[in-house]
Coordinates of C-alpha atoms and ligand atoms in Angstrom, one line a residue:
M190 CA -16.1 31.9 -7.3
T191 CA -18.2 32.2 -4.1
V192 CA -15.8 32.0 -1.3
N193 CA -18.7 30.6 1.2
T194 CA -18.5 27.3 -0.6
I195 CA -15.2 26.6 1.2
G196 CA -16.1 28.3 4.5
V197 CA -13.4 30.9 4.1
D198 CA -15.0 34.2 5.2
S199 CA -12.2 36.8 5.7
S200 CA -11.4 39.2 3.1
V201 CA -7.8 38.3 3.2
A202 CA -8.7 34.5 2.4
E203 CA -11.2 35.8 -0.2
T204 CA -8.4 37.5 -2.1
A205 CA -6.1 34.4 -1.7
L206 CA -8.7 32.3 -3.1
S207 CA -9.3 34.4 -6.1
E208 CA -5.6 34.6 -6.7
L209 CA -5.3 30.8 -6.4
S210 CA -8.1 30.5 -8.9
A211 CA -6.6 32.9 -11.5
S212 CA -3.0 31.3 -11.5
F213 CA -4.0 27.5 -10.9
K214 CA -3.0 25.4 -13.9
G215 CA -4.8 22.3 -12.8
E216 CA -8.6 22.2 -11.8
L217 CA -10.3 23.5 -8.8
V218 CA -13.3 21.5 -7.9
R219 CA -16.0 22.6 -5.5
P220 CA -19.4 21.2 -4.1
G221 CA -21.9 21.4 -6.9
D222 CA -19.4 21.1 -9.7
P223 CA -20.3 18.3 -12.1
A224 CA -16.9 16.5 -11.3
Y225 CA -17.1 16.8 -7.5
D226 CA -18.5 13.6 -6.8
E227 CA -16.1 11.7 -8.9
H228 CA -13.2 13.4 -7.4
R229 CA -14.1 13.4 -3.8
K230 CA -14.6 9.5 -4.0
V231 CA -11.7 7.4 -2.8
W232 CA -11.1 3.7 -3.5
N233 CA -12.7 2.5 -0.1
G234 CA -16.3 2.8 -0.6
S235 CA -17.0 2.9 3.0
I236 CA -15.4 6.5 3.2
D237 CA -17.8 9.3 2.2
R238 CA -16.4 12.6 2.8
F239 CA -17.3 16.2 1.4
P240 CA -14.3 18.4 1.1
A241 CA -14.9 22.2 0.7
L242 CA -12.2 22.4 -2.2
I243 CA -10.3 19.8 -4.4
A244 CA -7.3 21.3 -5.8
R245 CA -6.3 19.0 -8.8
C246 CA -2.8 20.1 -9.3
G247 CA -1.1 20.2 -12.7
G248 CA 2.4 20.7 -11.5
V249 CA 4.6 21.6 -8.5
A250 CA 3.7 25.3 -8.8
D251 CA 0.0 24.3 -8.1
V252 CA 1.1 22.3 -5.1
I253 CA 3.1 25.1 -3.8
A254 CA 0.1 27.6 -4.3
A255 CA -2.4 25.2 -2.8
V256 CA -0.2 24.8 0.2
R257 CA 0.2 28.4 0.7
F258 CA -3.5 29.0 0.1
A259 CA -4.6 26.3 2.7
A260 CA -2.0 27.8 5.3
G261 CA -3.1 31.2 4.7
A262 CA -6.8 30.4 5.2
G263 CA -6.2 28.1 8.2
L264 CA -7.8 25.0 6.2
R265 CA -7.6 21.4 7.1
V266 CA -5.5 19.6 4.5
A267 CA -5.8 16.2 3.0
V268 CA -3.1 15.0 0.4
R269 CA -4.1 12.5 -2.4
G270 CA -1.8 10.4 -4.3
G271 CA -3.6 7.3 -5.6
G272 CA -6.5 7.5 -3.0
H273 CA -6.0 4.0 -1.7
S274 CA -5.5 4.7 2.1
Y275 CA -7.6 2.1 4.0
P276 CA -8.9 4.5 6.5
G277 CA -9.6 7.2 3.7
L278 CA -6.8 9.8 5.1
S279 CA -6.6 11.3 1.6
V280 CA -10.0 13.1 1.7
C281 CA -11.6 15.1 4.5
D282 CA -14.9 16.8 5.4
G283 CA -14.6 20.6 4.9
G284 CA -11.0 21.7 4.1
I285 CA -9.0 21.1 1.0
V286 CA -7.8 18.1 -0.7
I287 CA -4.5 18.6 -2.5
D288 CA -5.0 15.9 -5.2
L289 CA -1.8 15.0 -7.1
G290 CA -3.8 12.4 -9.4
S291 CA -3.2 14.5 -12.6
M292 CA 0.6 14.5 -12.0
K293 CA 1.6 11.4 -13.9
G294 CA 4.8 12.0 -15.6
I295 CA 7.2 9.1 -15.6
R296 CA 10.7 9.2 -17.2
V297 CA 12.9 6.0 -17.4
D298 CA 16.5 6.1 -18.0
P299 CA 17.1 2.6 -19.3
E300 CA 20.9 3.2 -19.2
A301 CA 21.2 4.4 -15.6
R302 CA 18.4 2.1 -14.7
T303 CA 16.5 4.8 -12.8
A304 CA 12.9 6.3 -13.1
R305 CA 11.6 9.7 -12.2
V306 CA 7.8 9.5 -11.3
Q307 CA 5.5 12.3 -10.4
A308 CA 3.2 11.8 -7.4
G309 CA 0.1 10.9 -9.1
A310 CA 1.3 7.7 -10.8
L311 CA -0.2 4.4 -10.0
W312 CA 1.8 1.2 -10.0
G313 CA 0.3 -0.2 -13.1
E314 CA 1.4 2.9 -15.1
L315 CA 5.0 2.8 -13.6
D316 CA 5.2 -1.0 -14.3
R317 CA 4.2 -0.3 -17.9
E318 CA 6.8 2.2 -18.5
T319 CA 9.7 0.4 -16.8
Q320 CA 8.8 -3.1 -18.3
A321 CA 9.2 -1.5 -21.8
F322 CA 12.8 -1.9 -20.9
G323 CA 12.6 -5.0 -19.1
L324 CA 13.0 -3.2 -15.8
A325 CA 11.1 -2.8 -12.6
T326 CA 11.1 -1.7 -9.2
T327 CA 9.5 -3.3 -6.1
G328 CA 5.9 -1.9 -6.2
G329 CA 2.3 -2.8 -4.9
I330 CA 0.6 -5.9 -5.9
V331 CA -2.5 -4.1 -7.1
T332 CA -2.1 -1.9 -10.2
H333 CA -4.4 0.9 -9.2
T334 CA -2.7 1.6 -5.9
G335 CA -0.8 4.9 -5.8
V336 CA 3.0 5.0 -6.0
A337 CA 3.3 8.0 -3.6
G338 CA 1.4 6.7 -0.4
L339 CA 2.8 3.2 -0.9
T340 CA 6.3 4.3 -1.2
L341 CA 6.2 6.8 1.8
G342 CA 5.0 4.0 4.1
G343 CA 7.6 1.4 2.9
G344 CA 6.3 -0.6 0.0
L345 CA 5.9 -4.4 0.0
G346 CA 5.7 -6.2 -3.3
W347 CA 6.6 -9.2 -5.2
L348 CA 10.2 -8.1 -5.8
Q349 CA 11.0 -7.3 -2.2
R350 CA 13.0 -10.4 -1.2
K351 CA 15.2 -10.0 -4.0
H352 CA 15.6 -6.2 -4.0
G353 CA 14.2 -5.0 -0.9
L354 CA 11.2 -2.7 -0.1
T355 CA 10.2 0.1 -2.4
I356 CA 11.8 2.7 -0.1
D357 CA 15.2 0.8 -0.6
Q358 CA 15.1 1.5 -4.2
L359 CA 14.4 5.3 -3.5
L360 CA 17.2 7.6 -4.7
S361 CA 15.7 11.1 -4.1
V362 CA 12.5 12.9 -3.7
D363 CA 11.3 16.4 -4.4
L364 CA 8.9 17.7 -1.6
V365 CA 6.9 20.8 -0.9
T366 CA 7.1 21.7 2.9
A367 CA 4.3 23.2 5.0
G368 CA 5.9 26.6 4.3
G369 CA 5.3 26.1 0.7
E370 CA 9.0 25.5 -0.3
L371 CA 10.4 22.9 -2.6
V372 CA 13.2 20.9 -1.1
K373 CA 15.1 17.8 -2.2
A374 CA 16.1 14.9 -0.2
S375 CA 18.5 12.1 -0.8
H376 CA 21.3 10.0 0.5
T377 CA 23.4 13.3 0.3
E378 CA 20.9 16.2 0.6
N379 CA 18.6 16.6 3.7
V380 CA 19.6 13.3 4.7
D381 CA 17.6 13.4 8.1
L382 CA 14.5 14.2 6.0
F383 CA 15.2 11.3 3.4
W384 CA 15.6 9.0 6.5
G385 CA 12.1 9.8 7.7
L386 CA 10.5 9.9 4.4
R387 CA 11.3 6.1 4.0
G388 CA 8.5 5.0 6.1
G389 CA 7.3 8.1 7.8
G390 CA 4.3 8.5 5.4
G391 CA 3.1 12.0 4.6
N392 CA 4.1 13.6 7.8
F393 CA 6.8 15.9 6.4
G394 CA 5.4 17.5 3.3
I395 CA 4.0 16.7 -0.1
V396 CA 6.2 14.6 -2.3
T397 CA 5.9 15.8 -6.0
E398 CA 8.4 13.4 -7.5
F399 CA 10.2 10.4 -6.7
E400 CA 13.4 8.9 -8.1
F401 CA 13.7 5.1 -8.1
R402 CA 16.5 2.6 -9.0
L403 CA 15.4 -0.3 -11.3
H404 CA 16.4 -3.7 -11.7
P405 CA 16.0 -6.1 -14.8
V406 CA 12.9 -8.2 -14.2
G407 CA 11.3 -10.7 -16.7
P408 CA 9.6 -9.4 -18.6
T409 CA 8.5 -12.9 -18.3
V410 CA 8.4 -14.5 -15.1
L411 CA 7.2 -17.8 -13.3
A412 CA 4.3 -16.6 -11.4
G413 CA 0.7 -17.3 -10.2
P414 CA -1.4 -19.1 -7.6
I415 CA -1.8 -22.8 -6.8
F416 CA -5.0 -23.7 -5.0
W417 CA -5.9 -26.3 -2.4
P418 CA -9.3 -27.1 -0.7
I419 CA -9.6 -25.2 2.7
E420 CA -9.5 -28.7 4.6
Q421 CA -5.9 -29.0 3.4
A422 CA -5.0 -25.7 5.0
P423 CA -3.6 -27.1 8.2
D424 CA -1.1 -29.5 6.5
L425 CA -0.3 -27.2 3.7
L426 CA 0.6 -24.3 6.1
R427 CA 2.9 -26.5 8.0
F428 CA 4.5 -27.8 4.6
Y429 CA 4.6 -24.2 3.5
R430 CA 6.4 -23.0 6.6
D431 CA 9.4 -25.3 6.1
W432 CA 9.5 -25.1 2.3
S433 CA 9.3 -21.2 2.3
A434 CA 12.0 -20.9 4.9
E435 CA 14.4 -22.5 2.3
A436 CA 13.2 -20.5 -0.8
P437 CA 15.8 -18.2 -2.4
D438 CA 15.3 -14.6 -2.5
E439 CA 14.1 -14.6 -6.2
L440 CA 10.9 -16.2 -4.9
M441 CA 8.3 -14.2 -3.1
T442 CA 4.9 -15.9 -2.0
L443 CA 1.7 -14.7 -0.7
V444 CA -0.8 -17.1 1.0
V445 CA -4.5 -16.4 0.8
Q446 CA -7.6 -18.0 2.3
R447 CA -10.9 -16.9 0.8
K448 CA -13.9 -18.2 -1.4
A449 CA -13.0 -18.3 -5.0
L450 CA -14.0 -15.4 -7.1
P451 CA -16.1 -16.1 -10.3
L452 CA -13.3 -15.3 -12.6
P453 CA -12.7 -16.8 -16.1
S454 CA -9.4 -18.4 -15.0
I455 CA -11.1 -20.4 -12.2
P456 CA -13.2 -23.3 -13.2
R457 CA -17.0 -22.7 -12.7
E458 CA -17.3 -25.6 -10.1
L459 CA -14.8 -23.9 -7.6
H460 CA -16.6 -20.4 -7.7
G461 CA -17.6 -19.4 -4.3
K462 CA -15.6 -22.5 -2.8
Q463 CA -13.4 -21.9 0.2
L464 CA -9.8 -22.4 -1.0
V465 CA -6.2 -21.9 0.3
S466 CA -3.8 -20.5 -2.4
V467 CA 0.1 -19.9 -2.3
S468 CA 0.8 -17.4 -5.1
C469 CA 4.3 -17.3 -6.3
C470 CA 6.5 -15.0 -8.2
H471 CA 10.0 -16.0 -9.1
A472 CA 12.1 -13.1 -10.3
G473 CA 14.8 -15.1 -12.0
P474 CA 15.3 -17.6 -14.7
I475 CA 12.0 -19.7 -15.4
E476 CA 13.8 -23.1 -15.2
E477 CA 15.2 -22.1 -12.0
G478 CA 11.7 -21.1 -10.7
E479 CA 10.2 -24.3 -11.8
R480 CA 12.8 -26.3 -9.8
V481 CA 12.1 -24.1 -6.7
V482 CA 8.3 -24.3 -7.0
R483 CA 8.1 -28.0 -7.9
P484 CA 7.9 -29.5 -4.2
L485 CA 5.0 -27.0 -3.5
R486 CA 3.0 -28.2 -6.6
A487 CA 3.5 -31.7 -5.6
F488 CA 2.1 -31.2 -2.1
G489 CA -1.3 -32.7 -1.3
S490 CA -3.9 -32.3 -4.0
P491 CA -4.1 -28.9 -5.6
V492 CA -7.4 -28.3 -7.3
L493 CA -5.9 -25.6 -9.7
D494 CA -2.3 -24.7 -10.5
L495 CA -2.0 -21.3 -12.4
C496 CA 1.6 -20.8 -11.7
E497 CA 3.2 -20.5 -15.0
P498 CA 5.5 -18.3 -17.1
K499 CA 3.7 -15.0 -17.8
P500 CA 4.4 -11.2 -18.3
Y501 CA 5.3 -9.6 -15.0
V502 CA 2.8 -7.0 -15.7
A503 CA 0.0 -9.5 -16.0
H504 CA 1.1 -11.0 -12.7
Q505 CA 1.0 -7.5 -11.0
A506 CA -2.7 -7.2 -12.2
M507 CA -3.5 -10.7 -10.7
F508 CA -5.2 -9.3 -7.6
D509 CA -6.9 -6.4 -9.3
P510 CA -10.4 -8.1 -9.6
A511 CA -10.3 -8.8 -5.8
F512 CA -9.9 -5.0 -4.9
P513 CA -12.1 -3.0 -7.2
H514 CA -12.9 0.8 -6.4
G515 CA -16.2 1.3 -4.4
W516 CA -16.6 -1.9 -2.2
R517 CA -16.6 -1.5 1.4
Y518 CA -13.2 -2.6 2.8
Y519 CA -12.2 -3.1 6.5
F520 CA -8.7 -4.1 7.2
R521 CA -6.5 -5.3 10.2
A522 CA -3.1 -6.2 9.9
C523 CA 0.1 -7.2 11.9
D524 CA 3.6 -8.9 11.4
V525 CA 4.3 -12.2 12.9
A526 CA 7.8 -13.8 13.6
G527 CA 6.9 -17.1 12.1
L528 CA 4.3 -19.4 11.3
S529 CA 4.2 -21.5 14.7
D530 CA 1.6 -24.0 15.2
A531 CA -0.4 -21.6 17.3
V532 CA -0.3 -19.0 14.6
I533 CA -1.6 -21.5 12.0
D534 CA -4.4 -22.8 14.2
V535 CA -5.6 -19.2 14.4
M536 CA -5.3 -18.7 10.7
V537 CA -7.1 -21.8 9.9
E538 CA -9.9 -21.5 12.4
H539 CA -10.7 -17.8 11.6
G540 CA -10.0 -18.3 7.8
R541 CA -12.7 -21.0 7.8
R542 CA -15.2 -18.5 9.3
I543 CA -15.3 -16.4 6.3
V544 CA -18.8 -15.5 5.1
S545 CA -18.4 -12.9 2.7
P546 CA -17.5 -14.0 -0.9
I547 CA -15.1 -11.1 -1.0
S548 CA -13.4 -11.2 2.5
S549 CA -10.0 -12.9 2.6
V550 CA -6.9 -13.4 4.9
A551 CA -3.6 -13.1 3.3
F552 CA 0.1 -13.1 4.3
F553 CA 3.1 -11.7 2.6
Q554 CA 6.3 -13.6 3.0
M555 CA 9.1 -11.1 4.1
G556 CA 12.7 -11.8 4.6
G557 CA 15.4 -11.8 2.0
A558 CA 16.7 -8.4 1.0
V559 CA 14.0 -6.7 3.2
A560 CA 15.8 -8.0 6.2
R561 CA 19.3 -7.3 5.1
V562 CA 18.8 -3.5 5.4
G563 CA 19.5 -2.2 9.0
E564 CA 16.5 -1.6 11.2
S565 CA 17.7 1.9 11.9
E566 CA 18.7 2.9 8.3
T567 CA 15.3 3.9 7.4
A568 CA 12.0 4.8 9.4
F569 CA 10.4 1.7 8.3
N570 CA 9.9 -0.8 11.2
G571 CA 9.8 -4.5 11.3
R572 CA 12.4 -5.7 8.8
D573 CA 12.8 -8.9 10.8
A574 CA 9.3 -9.9 10.4
A575 CA 8.6 -13.4 8.7
F576 CA 5.2 -12.7 7.5
T577 CA 2.9 -9.6 7.3
V578 CA -0.8 -10.7 7.8
N579 CA -3.8 -9.0 6.2
I580 CA -7.3 -9.4 7.2
N581 CA -9.7 -7.9 4.8
G582 CA -13.4 -7.9 6.1
N583 CA -15.1 -6.5 2.9
S584 CA -18.7 -6.3 1.5
E585 CA -20.0 -5.0 -1.9
T586 CA -22.5 -2.6 -0.1
A587 CA -23.5 -1.6 3.3
E588 CA -25.3 -4.8 3.9
G589 CA -23.1 -7.3 5.9
F590 CA -20.3 -4.8 6.4
D591 CA -20.5 -4.6 10.2
A592 CA -20.5 -8.5 10.3
E593 CA -17.3 -8.5 8.1
R594 CA -15.7 -5.8 10.4
E595 CA -16.4 -8.0 13.5
W596 CA -14.9 -11.1 11.8
A597 CA -11.8 -9.0 11.1
R598 CA -11.5 -7.6 14.4
T599 CA -12.1 -10.9 16.3
F600 CA -9.5 -12.6 14.1
S601 CA -7.0 -9.8 14.6
F602 CA -7.8 -10.0 18.5
A603 CA -7.1 -13.8 18.2
L604 CA -3.7 -13.2 16.7
A605 CA -2.8 -10.4 19.0
P606 CA -0.5 -12.6 21.3
H607 CA 1.6 -13.2 18.2
H608 CA 1.9 -9.6 17.0
T609 CA 5.5 -8.5 16.5
S610 CA 5.1 -5.2 14.5
V611 CA 2.8 -3.6 12.1
Y612 CA 3.2 -1.9 8.8
V613 CA 2.2 1.7 9.0
N614 CA 0.4 1.5 5.5
F615 CA -1.7 -1.4 6.8
L616 CA -3.2 0.6 9.8
M617 CA -6.7 1.8 10.0
D618 CA -7.6 4.7 12.1
E619 CA -6.1 3.0 15.3
G620 CA -4.8 5.8 17.4
E621 CA -1.4 7.2 18.4
E622 CA -0.4 4.3 20.6
R623 CA -0.6 1.8 17.6
I624 CA 1.4 4.4 15.4
R625 CA 4.1 4.5 18.0
Q626 CA 4.0 0.7 18.1
A627 CA 4.3 0.7 14.2
Y628 CA 7.6 2.6 14.4
G629 CA 9.0 1.3 17.7
A630 CA 9.8 3.8 20.6
D631 CA 13.2 5.0 19.3
K632 CA 12.1 5.8 15.7
Y633 CA 8.9 7.2 17.0
E634 CA 11.1 9.8 19.0
R635 CA 13.3 10.5 16.0
L636 CA 10.3 11.0 13.7
K637 CA 8.8 13.4 16.2
A638 CA 11.9 15.4 16.2
L639 CA 12.0 15.5 12.5
K640 CA 8.3 16.6 12.5
R641 CA 9.4 19.6 14.8
T642 CA 11.8 20.6 12.2
Y643 CA 9.7 20.2 9.0
D644 CA 6.2 20.7 10.2
P645 CA 6.1 22.1 13.7
T646 CA 2.3 23.3 13.5
N647 CA 1.2 19.7 12.3
F648 CA -0.1 21.1 9.1
F649 CA 0.1 17.7 7.5
R650 CA -2.1 15.8 10.0
L651 CA -4.3 13.7 7.8
N652 CA -2.0 10.6 7.8
Q653 CA -0.6 8.0 10.3
N654 CA 0.1 11.1 12.3
I655 CA 3.3 11.7 14.3
P656 CA 2.4 14.9 16.3
P657 CA 5.4 17.2 16.9
D658 CA 4.9 17.4 20.6
Ligands
LIG875 C1 -5.9 -2.5 -3.0 C2 -4.7 -2.2 -2.1 C3 -3.5 -3.0 -2.4 C4 -2.5 -2.5 -1.6 N1 -1.2 -3.3 -1.8 C5 -0.1 -3.1 -1.2 C6 1.1 -3.7 -1.5 O1 1.1 -4.5 -2.3 N2 2.1 -3.2 -0.8 C7 2.0 -2.2 0.0 O2 3.1 -1.8 0.6 N3 0.9 -1.5 0.4 C8 -0.2 -1.9 -0.3 N4 -1.4 -1.3 0.0 C9 -1.4 -0.4 1.1 C10 -0.9 1.0 0.5 O3 0.4 1.1 0.6 C11 -1.5 2.3 1.2 O4 -3.0 2.2 1.2 C12 -1.0 3.6 0.5 O5 -1.3 4.7 1.3 C13 -1.7 3.8 -0.7 O6 -1.1 4.8 -1.4 P1 -2.0 6.0 -2.3 O7 -1.1 7.1 -2.8 O8 -2.9 5.3 -3.2 O9 -2.8 6.4 -1.2 P2 -3.7 7.9 -0.6 O10 -4.9 7.6 0.0 O11 -3.6 8.8 -1.8 O12 -2.5 8.4 0.5 C14 -2.4 7.7 1.5 C15 -1.5 8.6 2.6 O13 -0.3 9.0 1.9 C16 -0.3 10.5 1.9 N5 0.1 10.8 0.6 C17 -0.3 10.5 -0.7 N6 0.5 10.9 -1.5 C18 1.3 11.8 -0.9 C19 2.4 12.8 -1.5 N7 2.7 12.7 -2.6 N8 3.2 13.3 -0.5 C20 2.8 13.3 0.8 N9 2.0 12.3 1.4 C21 1.1 11.7 0.4 C22 -1.8 10.8 2.1 O14 -2.1 12.0 2.7 C23 -2.4 9.7 2.9 O15 -2.1 9.8 4.3 C24 -2.5 -1.6 -0.7 C25 -3.6 -0.9 -0.5 C26 -4.8 -1.2 -1.2 C27 -6.1 -0.5 -1.0

C-alpha cells in the first residue's frame, strides 16, 4: 500500500496504515481500485466526492480500528450507513469513509418481539426479517434507505401514528466513540447519551448495532394510493384536512402532488399527468381500515384507486421506483402546524408548477403516538407538528437540475411563514442556525453539552453538526 494515496505522510501514520491494512477484516478501498467508484457513490447522484480511503468494515473491531487510525492520522471522517443523506454527508473529499454497508446482521427474537440490527442494514432487509414473524418496527418508506442514519435522526414511517417514531422503538445501541471505545446506551446505561442519540444523528459516535422493539403488523395491511386530477387538489386537500383529523392512530397517510410515473400499476393514459394522491396504510384489521378509508374513496372523482389489502412489505416498496439511486435530488422540508387555507393555497399553487416528471411535493401525516411522547424525552424536535412537508426538486441528469432546485427553494420560501419546526434528517446543507432551529434552543444546548462529553474535538463533524463550543 502506498501511503501517498491517502495523503498521510508521517512515518507514524505510515506504520498505522500498514497495521490497519494487516488486521482489517473488511475491505480497504483506495483511488484506482476497481471497486473505488462503486463504493464512493452515494444515493444522491448530485454528490460526487473522492475520499482518500474507504474502510468497508466487516465488524466492530474494524470500526474501532478505523476510528483509531483516522484519529491518529488526523483524517477527516465520514460515516456511511445506507448512504441516503440528501446532502451527501456520508462521503467526503479526501479523508476516510467508515462504511458500515457490509455489516448487515439482523437477529429477530419473535418471543421477546425485539430485533438486533447491525448498522449497515437497509429498511427492506429489516422488514423482510421481521415480517417473517408478522412483526415490524416503524421504518422508512423506501426500502433502500439505511436503518442507521434514519433511526439516529428520528425515523418517520407508516407505523408512526400507531407505534411512534423509530427512536421510540429503540431499546439500546452499541456505539464506538471518537476515542475508539465501545459503549452501550439504553434506558438504563449511559442514559444521557441514549437521549441524545434519539434524534441527535451521528454526532456522538458510530453506532454499530441497534436493538428495536417490534410490533405485530399485517402481514397483510390495507394500503396504497388513491389519485385525483390536480384540478381537484384545492377541494380534496380541504376535505382531507377534516377527514384526516378524525383518523384513528392505525391510519397513516401521505399526500403527494406530482406527474404520474410510467409504472405498470398506472394506466397508460395517466402517465405524465399531474395528479394528487393520498396514500394510506392502515395497521389494523382490514375491515376496520375499509371503513375508515371509505369517505376518502368517495370524495370527488378519483381517477385511480390502488388502496387495497396487500403485504406490508409490498407497501413499503411502493415509493422505490420514485427514488432510484443516481438521479439528482434536491430537497427542502419543514413542519407545519396544520393545513390552513393559506398552506393549502401555497401547496396547490407551487405543486401545479412542477415541470420535471420526477419532482414532487409530499406531506407526512404526523400525530397519534408520535405526539404522545414528551417533547423533552428524546432529542427529536417537533412532535406536535401536524404535517411534515417534503419538496423534492429532482432531475435524472444535470440537465434541468438548477431549475428544479430553484422551484424547490421558491416553494419552500413561500411556505416559510408557516414553518414550525424541521426534521433534522430532511435538512440539506443549511448551516448551524437551521440545525439549532431543528432542535430548538434548549435541546440544542443540551446536545452541545453531550457533544463536549463524547466528542470534544468534533471528530464526527460530517453530519448535521452540533459543534461542542
Ligand atoms: C429515498 C429516501 C427516502 C427517505 N424516507 C424517509 C422516511 O420514510 N422516513 C425518515 O425518517 N427519513 C427518510 N429519509 C431521510 C433519511 O432518514 C436520511 O436521509 C438518513 O440520513 C438516511 O440514512 P442512511 O443510513 O441511509 O444515510 P447515510 O448517508 O449513510 O448517513 C446519514 C447520516 O447519518 C450518519 N450515520 C450513518 N450511519 C451511522 C452510524 N452507524 N453511526 C453514526 N452515524 C451514522 C452519517 O454520518 C450521516 O451524517 C429518506 C431519505 C431518502 C433519500
